[in-house]
PDB file of C-alpha atoms and ligand atoms in Angstrom:
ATOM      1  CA  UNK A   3      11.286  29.098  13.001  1.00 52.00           C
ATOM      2  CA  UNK A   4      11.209  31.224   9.818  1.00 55.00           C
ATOM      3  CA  UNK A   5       8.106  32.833   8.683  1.00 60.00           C
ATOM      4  CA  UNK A   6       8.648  34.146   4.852  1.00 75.00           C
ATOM      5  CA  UNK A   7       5.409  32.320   3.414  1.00 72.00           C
ATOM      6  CA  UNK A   8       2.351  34.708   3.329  1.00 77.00           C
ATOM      7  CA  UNK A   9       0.670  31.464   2.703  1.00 93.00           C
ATOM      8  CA  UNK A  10       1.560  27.850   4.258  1.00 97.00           C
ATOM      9  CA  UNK A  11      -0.162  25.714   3.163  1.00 98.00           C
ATOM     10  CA  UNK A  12       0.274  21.689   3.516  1.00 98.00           C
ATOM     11  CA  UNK A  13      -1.434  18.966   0.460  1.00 98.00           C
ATOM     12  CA  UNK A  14      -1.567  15.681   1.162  1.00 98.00           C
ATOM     13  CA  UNK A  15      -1.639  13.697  -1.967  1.00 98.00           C
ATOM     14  CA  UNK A  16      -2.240  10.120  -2.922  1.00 98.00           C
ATOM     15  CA  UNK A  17       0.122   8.835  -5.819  1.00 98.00           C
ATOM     16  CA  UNK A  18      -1.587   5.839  -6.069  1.00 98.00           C
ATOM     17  CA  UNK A  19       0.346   2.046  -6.407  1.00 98.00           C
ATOM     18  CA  UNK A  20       3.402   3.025  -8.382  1.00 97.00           C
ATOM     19  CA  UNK A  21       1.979   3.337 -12.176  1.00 97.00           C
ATOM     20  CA  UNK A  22       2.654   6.775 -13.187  1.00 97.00           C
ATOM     21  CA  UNK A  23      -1.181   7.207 -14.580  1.00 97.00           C
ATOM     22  CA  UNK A  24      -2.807   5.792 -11.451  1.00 98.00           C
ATOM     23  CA  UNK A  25      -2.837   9.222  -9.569  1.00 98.00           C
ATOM     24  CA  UNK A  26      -6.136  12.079  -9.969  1.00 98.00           C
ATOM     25  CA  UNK A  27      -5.989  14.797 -11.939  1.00 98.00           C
ATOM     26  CA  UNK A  28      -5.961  17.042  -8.607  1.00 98.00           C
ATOM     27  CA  UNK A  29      -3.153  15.435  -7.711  1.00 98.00           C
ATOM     28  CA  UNK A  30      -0.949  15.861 -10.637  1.00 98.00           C
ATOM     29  CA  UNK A  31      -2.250  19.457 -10.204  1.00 98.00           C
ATOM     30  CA  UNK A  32      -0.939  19.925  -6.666  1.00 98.00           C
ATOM     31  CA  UNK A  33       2.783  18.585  -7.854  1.00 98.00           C
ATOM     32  CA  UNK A  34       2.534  21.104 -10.195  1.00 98.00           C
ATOM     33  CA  UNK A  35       2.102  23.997  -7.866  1.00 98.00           C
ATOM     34  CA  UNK A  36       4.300  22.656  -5.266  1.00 98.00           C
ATOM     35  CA  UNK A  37       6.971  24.600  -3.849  1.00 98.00           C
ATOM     36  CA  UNK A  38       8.563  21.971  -2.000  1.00 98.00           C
ATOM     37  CA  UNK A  39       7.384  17.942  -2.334  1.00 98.00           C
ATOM     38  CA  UNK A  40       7.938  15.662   0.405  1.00 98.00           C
ATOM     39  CA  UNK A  41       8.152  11.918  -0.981  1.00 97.00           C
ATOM     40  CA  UNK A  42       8.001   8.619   0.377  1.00 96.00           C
ATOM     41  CA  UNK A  43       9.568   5.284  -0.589  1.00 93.00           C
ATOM     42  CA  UNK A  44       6.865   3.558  -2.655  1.00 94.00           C
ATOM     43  CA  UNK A  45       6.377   7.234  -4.514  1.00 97.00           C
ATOM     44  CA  UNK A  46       7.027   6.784  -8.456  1.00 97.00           C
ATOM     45  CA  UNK A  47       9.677   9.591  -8.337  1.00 97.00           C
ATOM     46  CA  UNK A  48       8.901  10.193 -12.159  1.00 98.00           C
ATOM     47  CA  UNK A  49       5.743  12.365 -10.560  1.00 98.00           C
ATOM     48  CA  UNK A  50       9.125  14.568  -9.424  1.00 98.00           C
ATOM     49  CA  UNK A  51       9.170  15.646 -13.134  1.00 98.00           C
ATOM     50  CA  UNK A  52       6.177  17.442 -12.583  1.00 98.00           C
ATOM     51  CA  UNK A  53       7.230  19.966 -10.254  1.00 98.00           C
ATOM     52  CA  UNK A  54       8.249  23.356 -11.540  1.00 98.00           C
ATOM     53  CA  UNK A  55      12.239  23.513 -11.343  1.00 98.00           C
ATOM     54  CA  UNK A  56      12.838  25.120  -8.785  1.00 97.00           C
ATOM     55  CA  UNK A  57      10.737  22.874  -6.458  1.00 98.00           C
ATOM     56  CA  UNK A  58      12.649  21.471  -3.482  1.00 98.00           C
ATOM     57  CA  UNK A  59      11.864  17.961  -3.873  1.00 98.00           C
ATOM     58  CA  UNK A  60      13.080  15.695  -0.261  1.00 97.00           C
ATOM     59  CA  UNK A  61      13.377  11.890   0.008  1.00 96.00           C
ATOM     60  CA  UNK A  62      12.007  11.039   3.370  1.00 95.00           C
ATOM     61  CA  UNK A  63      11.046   7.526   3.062  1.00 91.00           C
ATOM     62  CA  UNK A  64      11.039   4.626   5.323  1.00 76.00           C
ATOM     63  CA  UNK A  65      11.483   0.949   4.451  1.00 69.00           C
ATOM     64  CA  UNK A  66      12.151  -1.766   7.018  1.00 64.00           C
ATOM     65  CA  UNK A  67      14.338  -0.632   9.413  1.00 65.00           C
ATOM     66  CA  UNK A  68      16.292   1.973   6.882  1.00 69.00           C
ATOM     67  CA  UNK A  69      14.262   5.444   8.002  1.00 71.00           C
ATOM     68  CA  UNK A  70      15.958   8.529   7.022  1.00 81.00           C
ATOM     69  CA  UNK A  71      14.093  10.556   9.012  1.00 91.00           C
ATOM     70  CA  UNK A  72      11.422   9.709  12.415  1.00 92.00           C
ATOM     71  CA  UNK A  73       7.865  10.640  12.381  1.00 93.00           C
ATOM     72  CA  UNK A  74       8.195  13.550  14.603  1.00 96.00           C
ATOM     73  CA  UNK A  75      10.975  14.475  11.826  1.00 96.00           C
ATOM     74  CA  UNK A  76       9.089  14.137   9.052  1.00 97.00           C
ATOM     75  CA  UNK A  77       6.091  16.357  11.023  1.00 97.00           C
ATOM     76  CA  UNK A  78       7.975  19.290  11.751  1.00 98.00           C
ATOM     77  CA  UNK A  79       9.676  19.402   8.082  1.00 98.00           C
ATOM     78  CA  UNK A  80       6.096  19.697   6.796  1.00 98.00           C
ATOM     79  CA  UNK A  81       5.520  22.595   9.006  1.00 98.00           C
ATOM     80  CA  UNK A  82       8.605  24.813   8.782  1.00 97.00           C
ATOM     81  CA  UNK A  83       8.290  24.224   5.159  1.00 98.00           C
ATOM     82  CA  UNK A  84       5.226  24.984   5.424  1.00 98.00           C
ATOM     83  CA  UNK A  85       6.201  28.591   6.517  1.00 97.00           C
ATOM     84  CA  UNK A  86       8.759  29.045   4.689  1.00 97.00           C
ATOM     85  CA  UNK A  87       8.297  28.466   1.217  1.00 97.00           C
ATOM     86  CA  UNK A  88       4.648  28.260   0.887  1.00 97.00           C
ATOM     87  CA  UNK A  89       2.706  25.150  -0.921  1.00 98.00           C
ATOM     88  CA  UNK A  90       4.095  21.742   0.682  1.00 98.00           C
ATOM     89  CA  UNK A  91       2.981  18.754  -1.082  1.00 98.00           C
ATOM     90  CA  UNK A  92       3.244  15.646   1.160  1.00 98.00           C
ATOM     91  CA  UNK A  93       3.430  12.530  -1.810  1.00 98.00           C
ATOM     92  CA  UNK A  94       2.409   9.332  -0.011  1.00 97.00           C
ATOM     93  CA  UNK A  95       1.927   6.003  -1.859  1.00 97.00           C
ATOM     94  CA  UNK A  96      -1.631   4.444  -2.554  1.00 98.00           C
ATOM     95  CA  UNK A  97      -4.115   6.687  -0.453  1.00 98.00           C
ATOM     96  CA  UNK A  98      -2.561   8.410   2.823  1.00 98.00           C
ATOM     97  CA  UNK A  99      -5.531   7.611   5.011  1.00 98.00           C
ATOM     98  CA  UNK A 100      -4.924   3.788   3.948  1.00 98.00           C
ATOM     99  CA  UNK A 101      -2.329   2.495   6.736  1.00 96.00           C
ATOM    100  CA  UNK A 102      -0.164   5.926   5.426  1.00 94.00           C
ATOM    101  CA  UNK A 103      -0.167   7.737   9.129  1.00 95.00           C
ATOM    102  CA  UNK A 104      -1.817  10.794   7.102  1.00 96.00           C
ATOM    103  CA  UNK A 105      -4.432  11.631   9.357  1.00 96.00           C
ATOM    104  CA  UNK A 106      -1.533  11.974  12.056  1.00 96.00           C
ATOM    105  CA  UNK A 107       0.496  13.510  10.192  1.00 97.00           C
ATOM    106  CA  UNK A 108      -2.736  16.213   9.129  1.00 98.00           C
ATOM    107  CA  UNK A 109      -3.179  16.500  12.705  1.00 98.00           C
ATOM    108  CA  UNK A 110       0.275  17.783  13.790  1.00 98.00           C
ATOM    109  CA  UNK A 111       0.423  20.332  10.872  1.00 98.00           C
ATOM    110  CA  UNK A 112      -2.690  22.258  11.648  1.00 98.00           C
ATOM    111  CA  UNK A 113      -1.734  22.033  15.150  1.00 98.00           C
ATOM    112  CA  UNK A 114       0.672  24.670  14.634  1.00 97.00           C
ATOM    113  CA  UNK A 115      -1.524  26.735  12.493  1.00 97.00           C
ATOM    114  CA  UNK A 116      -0.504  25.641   8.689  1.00 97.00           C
ATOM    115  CA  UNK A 117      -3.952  24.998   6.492  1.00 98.00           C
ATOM    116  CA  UNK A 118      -4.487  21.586   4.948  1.00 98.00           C
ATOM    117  CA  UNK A 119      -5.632  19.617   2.132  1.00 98.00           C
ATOM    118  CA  UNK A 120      -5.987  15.938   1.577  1.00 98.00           C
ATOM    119  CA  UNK A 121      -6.415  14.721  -1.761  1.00 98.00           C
ATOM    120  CA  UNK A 122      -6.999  11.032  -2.011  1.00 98.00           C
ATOM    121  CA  UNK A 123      -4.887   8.728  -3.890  1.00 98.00           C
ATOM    122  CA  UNK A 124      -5.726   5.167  -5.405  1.00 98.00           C
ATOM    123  CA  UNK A 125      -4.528   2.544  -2.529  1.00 98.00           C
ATOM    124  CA  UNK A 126      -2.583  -0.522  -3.413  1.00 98.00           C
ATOM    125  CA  UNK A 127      -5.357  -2.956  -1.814  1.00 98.00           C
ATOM    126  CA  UNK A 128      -8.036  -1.759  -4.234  1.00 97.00           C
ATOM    127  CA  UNK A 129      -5.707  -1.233  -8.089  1.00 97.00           C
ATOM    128  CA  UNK A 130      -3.520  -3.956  -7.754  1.00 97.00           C
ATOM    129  CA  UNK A 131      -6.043  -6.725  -7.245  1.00 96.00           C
ATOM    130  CA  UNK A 132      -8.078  -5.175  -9.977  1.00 95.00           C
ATOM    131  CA  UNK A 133      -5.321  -4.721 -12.363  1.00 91.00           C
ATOM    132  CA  UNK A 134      -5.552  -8.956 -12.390  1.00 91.00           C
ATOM    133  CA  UNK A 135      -8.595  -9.083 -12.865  1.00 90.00           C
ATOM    134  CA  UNK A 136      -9.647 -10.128  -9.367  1.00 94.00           C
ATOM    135  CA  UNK A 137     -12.930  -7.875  -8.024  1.00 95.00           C
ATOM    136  CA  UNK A 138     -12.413  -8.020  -4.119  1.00 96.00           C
ATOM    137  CA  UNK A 139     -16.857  -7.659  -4.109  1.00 96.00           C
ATOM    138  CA  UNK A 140     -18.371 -10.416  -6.380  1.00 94.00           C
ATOM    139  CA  UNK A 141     -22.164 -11.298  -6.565  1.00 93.00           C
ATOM    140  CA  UNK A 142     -22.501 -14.821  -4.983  1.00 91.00           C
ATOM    141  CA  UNK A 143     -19.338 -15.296  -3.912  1.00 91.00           C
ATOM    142  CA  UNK A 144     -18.088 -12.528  -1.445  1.00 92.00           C
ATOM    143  CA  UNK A 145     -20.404  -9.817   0.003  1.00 93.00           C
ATOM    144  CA  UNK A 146     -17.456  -7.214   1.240  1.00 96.00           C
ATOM    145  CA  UNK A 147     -13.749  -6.984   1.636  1.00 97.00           C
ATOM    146  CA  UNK A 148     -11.194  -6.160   4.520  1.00 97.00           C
ATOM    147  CA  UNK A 149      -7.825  -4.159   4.127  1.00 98.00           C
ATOM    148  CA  UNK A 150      -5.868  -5.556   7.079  1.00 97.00           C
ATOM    149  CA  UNK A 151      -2.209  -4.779   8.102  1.00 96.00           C
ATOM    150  CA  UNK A 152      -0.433  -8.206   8.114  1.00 94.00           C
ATOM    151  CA  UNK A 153       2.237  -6.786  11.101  1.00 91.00           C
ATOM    152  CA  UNK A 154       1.261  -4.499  13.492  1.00 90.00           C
ATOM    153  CA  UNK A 155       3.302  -1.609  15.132  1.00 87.00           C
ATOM    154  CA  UNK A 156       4.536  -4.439  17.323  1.00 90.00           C
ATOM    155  CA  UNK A 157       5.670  -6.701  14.513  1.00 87.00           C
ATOM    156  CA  UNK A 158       2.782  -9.571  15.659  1.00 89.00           C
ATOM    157  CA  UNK A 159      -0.103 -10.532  13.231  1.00 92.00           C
ATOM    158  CA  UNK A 160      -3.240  -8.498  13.463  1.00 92.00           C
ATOM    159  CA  UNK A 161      -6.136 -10.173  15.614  1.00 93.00           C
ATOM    160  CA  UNK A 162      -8.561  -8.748  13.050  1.00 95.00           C
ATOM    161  CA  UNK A 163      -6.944 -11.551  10.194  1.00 96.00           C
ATOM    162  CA  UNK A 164      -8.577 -14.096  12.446  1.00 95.00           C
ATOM    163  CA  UNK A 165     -12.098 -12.015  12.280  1.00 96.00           C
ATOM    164  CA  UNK A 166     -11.916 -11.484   8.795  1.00 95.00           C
ATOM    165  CA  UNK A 167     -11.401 -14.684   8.056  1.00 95.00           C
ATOM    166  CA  UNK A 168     -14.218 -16.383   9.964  1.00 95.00           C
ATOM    167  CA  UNK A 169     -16.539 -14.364   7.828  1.00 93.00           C
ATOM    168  CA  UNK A 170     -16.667 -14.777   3.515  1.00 90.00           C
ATOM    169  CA  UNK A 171     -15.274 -11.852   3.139  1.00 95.00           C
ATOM    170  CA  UNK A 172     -12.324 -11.214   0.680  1.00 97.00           C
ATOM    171  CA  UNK A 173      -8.947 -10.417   2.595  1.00 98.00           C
ATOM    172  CA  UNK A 174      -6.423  -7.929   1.430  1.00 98.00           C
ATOM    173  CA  UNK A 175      -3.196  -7.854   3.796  1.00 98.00           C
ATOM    174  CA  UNK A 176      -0.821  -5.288   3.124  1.00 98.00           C
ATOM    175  CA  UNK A 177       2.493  -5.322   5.112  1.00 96.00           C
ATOM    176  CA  UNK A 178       2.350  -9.392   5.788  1.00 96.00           C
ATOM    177  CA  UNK A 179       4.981 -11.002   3.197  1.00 97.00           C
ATOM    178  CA  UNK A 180       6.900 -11.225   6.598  1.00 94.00           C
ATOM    179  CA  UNK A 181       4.673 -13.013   8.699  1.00 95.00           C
ATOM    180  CA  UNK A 182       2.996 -14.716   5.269  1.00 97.00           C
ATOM    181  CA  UNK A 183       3.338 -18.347   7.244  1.00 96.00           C
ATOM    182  CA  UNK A 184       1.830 -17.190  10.156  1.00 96.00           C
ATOM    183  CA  UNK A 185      -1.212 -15.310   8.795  1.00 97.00           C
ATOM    184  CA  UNK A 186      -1.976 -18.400   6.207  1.00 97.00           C
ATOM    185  CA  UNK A 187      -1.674 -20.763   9.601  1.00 96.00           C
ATOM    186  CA  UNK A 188      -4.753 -18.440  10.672  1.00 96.00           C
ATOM    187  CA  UNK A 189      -6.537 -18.241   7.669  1.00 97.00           C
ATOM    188  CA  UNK A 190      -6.234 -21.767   7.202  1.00 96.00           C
ATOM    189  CA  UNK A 191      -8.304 -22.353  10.848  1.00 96.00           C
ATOM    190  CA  UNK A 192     -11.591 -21.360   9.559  1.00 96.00           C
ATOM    191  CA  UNK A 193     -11.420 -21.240   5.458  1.00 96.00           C
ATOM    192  CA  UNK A 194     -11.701 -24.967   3.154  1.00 94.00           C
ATOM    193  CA  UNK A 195      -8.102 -26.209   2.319  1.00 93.00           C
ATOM    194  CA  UNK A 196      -8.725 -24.727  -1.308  1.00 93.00           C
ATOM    195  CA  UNK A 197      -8.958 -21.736  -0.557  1.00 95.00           C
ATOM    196  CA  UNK A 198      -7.175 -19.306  -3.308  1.00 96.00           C
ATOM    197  CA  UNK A 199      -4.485 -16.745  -2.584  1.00 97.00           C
ATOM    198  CA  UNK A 200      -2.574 -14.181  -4.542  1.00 97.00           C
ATOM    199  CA  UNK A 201       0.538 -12.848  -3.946  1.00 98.00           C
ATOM    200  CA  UNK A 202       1.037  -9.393  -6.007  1.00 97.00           C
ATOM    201  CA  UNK A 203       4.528  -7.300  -5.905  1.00 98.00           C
ATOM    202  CA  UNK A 204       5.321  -4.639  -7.316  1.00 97.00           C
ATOM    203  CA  UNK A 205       1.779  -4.121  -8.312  1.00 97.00           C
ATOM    204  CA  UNK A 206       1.158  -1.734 -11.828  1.00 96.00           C
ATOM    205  CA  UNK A 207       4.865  -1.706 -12.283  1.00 96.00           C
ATOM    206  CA  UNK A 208       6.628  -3.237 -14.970  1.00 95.00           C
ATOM    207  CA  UNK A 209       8.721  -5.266 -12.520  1.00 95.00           C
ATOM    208  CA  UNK A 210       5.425  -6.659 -11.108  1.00 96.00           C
ATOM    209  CA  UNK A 211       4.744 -10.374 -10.430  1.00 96.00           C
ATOM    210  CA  UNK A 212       1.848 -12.898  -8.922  1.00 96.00           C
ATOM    211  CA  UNK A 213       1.928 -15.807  -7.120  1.00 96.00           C
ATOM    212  CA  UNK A 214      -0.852 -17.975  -6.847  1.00 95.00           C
ATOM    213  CA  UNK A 215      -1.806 -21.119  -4.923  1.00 94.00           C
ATOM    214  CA  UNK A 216      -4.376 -22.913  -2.149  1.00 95.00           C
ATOM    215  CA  UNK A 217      -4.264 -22.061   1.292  1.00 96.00           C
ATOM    216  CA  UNK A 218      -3.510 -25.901   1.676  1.00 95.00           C
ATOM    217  CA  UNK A 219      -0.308 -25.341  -0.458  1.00 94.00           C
ATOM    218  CA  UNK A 220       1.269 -22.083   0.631  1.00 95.00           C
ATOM    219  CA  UNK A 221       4.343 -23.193   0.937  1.00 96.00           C
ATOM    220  CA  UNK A 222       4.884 -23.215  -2.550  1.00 94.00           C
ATOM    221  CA  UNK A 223       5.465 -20.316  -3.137  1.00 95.00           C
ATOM    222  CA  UNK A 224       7.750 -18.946   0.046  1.00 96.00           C
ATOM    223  CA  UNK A 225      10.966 -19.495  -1.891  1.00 96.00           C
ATOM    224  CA  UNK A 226       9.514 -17.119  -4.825  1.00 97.00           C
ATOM    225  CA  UNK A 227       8.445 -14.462  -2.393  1.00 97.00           C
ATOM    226  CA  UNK A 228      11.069 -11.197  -2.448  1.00 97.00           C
ATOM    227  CA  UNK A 229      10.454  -9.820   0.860  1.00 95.00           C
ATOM    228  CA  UNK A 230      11.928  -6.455   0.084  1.00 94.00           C
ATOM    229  CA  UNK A 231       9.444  -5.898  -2.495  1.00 96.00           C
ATOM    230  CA  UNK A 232       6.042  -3.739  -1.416  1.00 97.00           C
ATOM    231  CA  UNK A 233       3.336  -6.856  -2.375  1.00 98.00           C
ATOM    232  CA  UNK A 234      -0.011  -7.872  -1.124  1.00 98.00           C
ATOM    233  CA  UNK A 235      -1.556 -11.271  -0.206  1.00 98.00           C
ATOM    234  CA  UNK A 236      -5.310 -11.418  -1.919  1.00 98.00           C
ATOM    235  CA  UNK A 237      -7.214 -13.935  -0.022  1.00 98.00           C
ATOM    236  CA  UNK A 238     -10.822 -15.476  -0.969  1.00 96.00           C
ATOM    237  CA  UNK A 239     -12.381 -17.269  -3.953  1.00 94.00           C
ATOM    238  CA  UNK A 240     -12.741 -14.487  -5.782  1.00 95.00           C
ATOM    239  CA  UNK A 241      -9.395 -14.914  -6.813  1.00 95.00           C
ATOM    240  CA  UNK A 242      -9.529 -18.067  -8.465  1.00 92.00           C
ATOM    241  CA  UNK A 243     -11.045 -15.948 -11.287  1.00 85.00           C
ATOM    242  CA  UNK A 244      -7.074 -15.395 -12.018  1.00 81.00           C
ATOM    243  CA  UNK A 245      -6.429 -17.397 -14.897  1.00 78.00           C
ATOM    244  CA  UNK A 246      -3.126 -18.286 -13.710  1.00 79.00           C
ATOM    245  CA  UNK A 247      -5.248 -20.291 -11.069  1.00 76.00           C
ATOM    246  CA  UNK A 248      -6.987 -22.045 -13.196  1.00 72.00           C
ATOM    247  CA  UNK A 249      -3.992 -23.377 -14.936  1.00 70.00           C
ATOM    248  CA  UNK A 250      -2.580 -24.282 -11.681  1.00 69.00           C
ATOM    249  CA  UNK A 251      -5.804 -26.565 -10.904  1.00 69.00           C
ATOM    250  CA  UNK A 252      -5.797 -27.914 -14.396  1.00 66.00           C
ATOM    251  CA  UNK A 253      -2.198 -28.875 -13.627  1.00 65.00           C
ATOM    252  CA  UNK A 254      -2.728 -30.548 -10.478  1.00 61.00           C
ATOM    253  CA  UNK A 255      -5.847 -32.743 -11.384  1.00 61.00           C
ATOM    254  CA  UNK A 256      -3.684 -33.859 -14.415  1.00 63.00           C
ATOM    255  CA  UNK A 257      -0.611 -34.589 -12.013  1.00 65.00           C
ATOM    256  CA  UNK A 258      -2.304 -35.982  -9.169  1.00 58.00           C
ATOM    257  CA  UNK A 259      -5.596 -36.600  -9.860  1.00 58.00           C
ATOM    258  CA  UNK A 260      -7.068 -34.002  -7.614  1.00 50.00           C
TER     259      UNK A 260
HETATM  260  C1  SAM B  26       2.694   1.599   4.541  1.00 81.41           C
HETATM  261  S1  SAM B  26       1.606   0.733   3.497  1.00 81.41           S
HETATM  262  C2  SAM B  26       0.968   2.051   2.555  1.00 81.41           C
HETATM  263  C3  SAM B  26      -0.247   1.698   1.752  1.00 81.41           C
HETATM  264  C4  SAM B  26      -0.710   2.816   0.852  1.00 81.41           C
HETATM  265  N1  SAM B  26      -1.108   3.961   1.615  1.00 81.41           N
HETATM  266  C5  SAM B  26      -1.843   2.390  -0.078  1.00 81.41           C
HETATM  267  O1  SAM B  26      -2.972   2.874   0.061  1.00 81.41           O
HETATM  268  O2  SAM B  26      -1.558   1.579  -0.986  1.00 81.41           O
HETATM  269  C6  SAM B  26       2.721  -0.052   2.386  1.00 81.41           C
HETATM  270  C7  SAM B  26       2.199  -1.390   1.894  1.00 81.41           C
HETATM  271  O3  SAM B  26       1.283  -1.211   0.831  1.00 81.41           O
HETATM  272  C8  SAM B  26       1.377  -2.280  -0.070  1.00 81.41           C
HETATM  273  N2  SAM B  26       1.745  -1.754  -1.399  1.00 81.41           N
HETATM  274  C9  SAM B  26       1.942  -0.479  -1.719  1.00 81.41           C
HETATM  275  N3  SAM B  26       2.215  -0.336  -3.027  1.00 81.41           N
HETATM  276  C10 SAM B  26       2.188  -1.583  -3.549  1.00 81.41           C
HETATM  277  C11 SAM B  26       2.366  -2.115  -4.855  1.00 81.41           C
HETATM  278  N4  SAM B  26       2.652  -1.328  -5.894  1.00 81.41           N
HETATM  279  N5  SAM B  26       2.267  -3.449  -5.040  1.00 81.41           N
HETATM  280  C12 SAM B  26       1.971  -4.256  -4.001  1.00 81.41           C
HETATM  281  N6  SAM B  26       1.779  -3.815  -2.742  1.00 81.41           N
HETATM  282  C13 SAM B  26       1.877  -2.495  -2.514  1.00 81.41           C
HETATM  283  C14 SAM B  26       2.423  -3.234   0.497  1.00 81.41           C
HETATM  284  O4  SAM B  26       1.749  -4.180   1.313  1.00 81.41           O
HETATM  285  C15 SAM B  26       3.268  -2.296   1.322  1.00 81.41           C
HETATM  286  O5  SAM B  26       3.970  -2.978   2.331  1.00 81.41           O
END
């Protein structure tokens, strides 16, 4: 391995969900001093712009099955970067302690001796609902929230969905558009038939869209879904403080009569 940098050094940064404003002002700061930037898929690559010129600036994002590089990859990059150029900003998406494998990938760096900084980012589960309007805590009507992966690193549902959804808490699933079906069929075992959900993609982008329903009706909306979209499924009554359910409602009591 090289050793030119007097000073390796390793940032972890949050960008936040995708809206170029949502990251912290240490953040922005970091890109700026970066001499290379290591960027992931759901990265707003306009932060890139940031970066002094001659920053080296590397895609290594994973989506689906399409990784460019492995884990261990990715891991070792950071630290012979590390050492041989100097400041190595690692740009994750949302927060990088939120489902982001930062804290293993913090791990392997100072492991072989390269300091570290994390700098938190805004995660997807907390801006995106709130850019609707929809306040995952709400007085009365839901004491705490969970952030649960929808597919584990075996591609089942989580077995927390199922505890999160026998108490009144709000649920935020990131990573379940693919087993959406399957996670409502859980959902729907301990949680009235009219129970709200929210489907957000694309969340603080201008591409971004909602779909909202009842648990009781989820199938509605399946053929709307674009799986290769990021999105996340908002589940609880909080969110029926969407207007867009409230027109739905209003719809179906004038269609149907309930
Ligand atoms: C690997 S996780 C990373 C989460 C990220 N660390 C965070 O805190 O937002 C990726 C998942 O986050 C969610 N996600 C990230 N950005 C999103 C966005 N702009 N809109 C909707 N969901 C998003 C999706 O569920 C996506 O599959």
């Amino acid at each position: 391995m090289k050793s030119s940098s007097k000073n390796p050094k390793v940032i972890l940064v949050g960008a936040g969900p995708g809206d170029i404003e949502l990251i912290t002002v240490k953040g922005l700061k970091a890109i700026k001093k970066a001499d290379v930037i290591l960027y992931d898929a759901l990265v707003n690559t306009e932060f890139l712009d940031f970066a002094k010129p001659e920053t080296k600036c590397v895609y290594v994002g994973k989506r689906f099955n399409d990784h460019k590089y492995s884990q261990l990859e990715i891991n070792q990059m950071l630290v012979e970067y590390a050492y041989e150029y100097g400041t190595v900003v690692r740009l994750k998406g949302g927060d990088p302690y939120v489902f982001g494998r930062g804290a293993e990938e913090i791990t392997f760096v100072e492991s072989r001796g390269v300091e570290t900084e994390m700098i938190s980012g805004i995660s997807s589960a907390l801006a995106v609902p709130a850019s609707h309007g929809v306040s995952l805590t709400k007085r009365g009507v839901s004491q705490s929230f969970w952030v649960i992966t929808g597919t584990t690193s075996s591609g089942d549902v989580s077995q927390d969905i199922a505890l999160a959804a026998q108490s009144s808490a709000t649920l935020v699933v990131l990573m379940g558009l693919r087993n959406f079906g399957l996670i409502i069929n859980e959902i729907k075992k301990h949680r009235h038939k009219y129970t709200p959900f929210a489907i957000i993609q694309n969340g603080s982008l201008p591409n971004e869209t909602i779909l909202i329903d009842t648990i009781a009706n989820y199938k509605n909306v399946i053929d709307a879904i674009d799986f290769k979209a990021p999105g996340i499924i908002v589940i609880g009554d909080v969110v029926a403080d969407h207007p867009s359910f409230l027109e739905e409602e209003i719809q179906r009591v004038l269609e149907l009569g309930f």
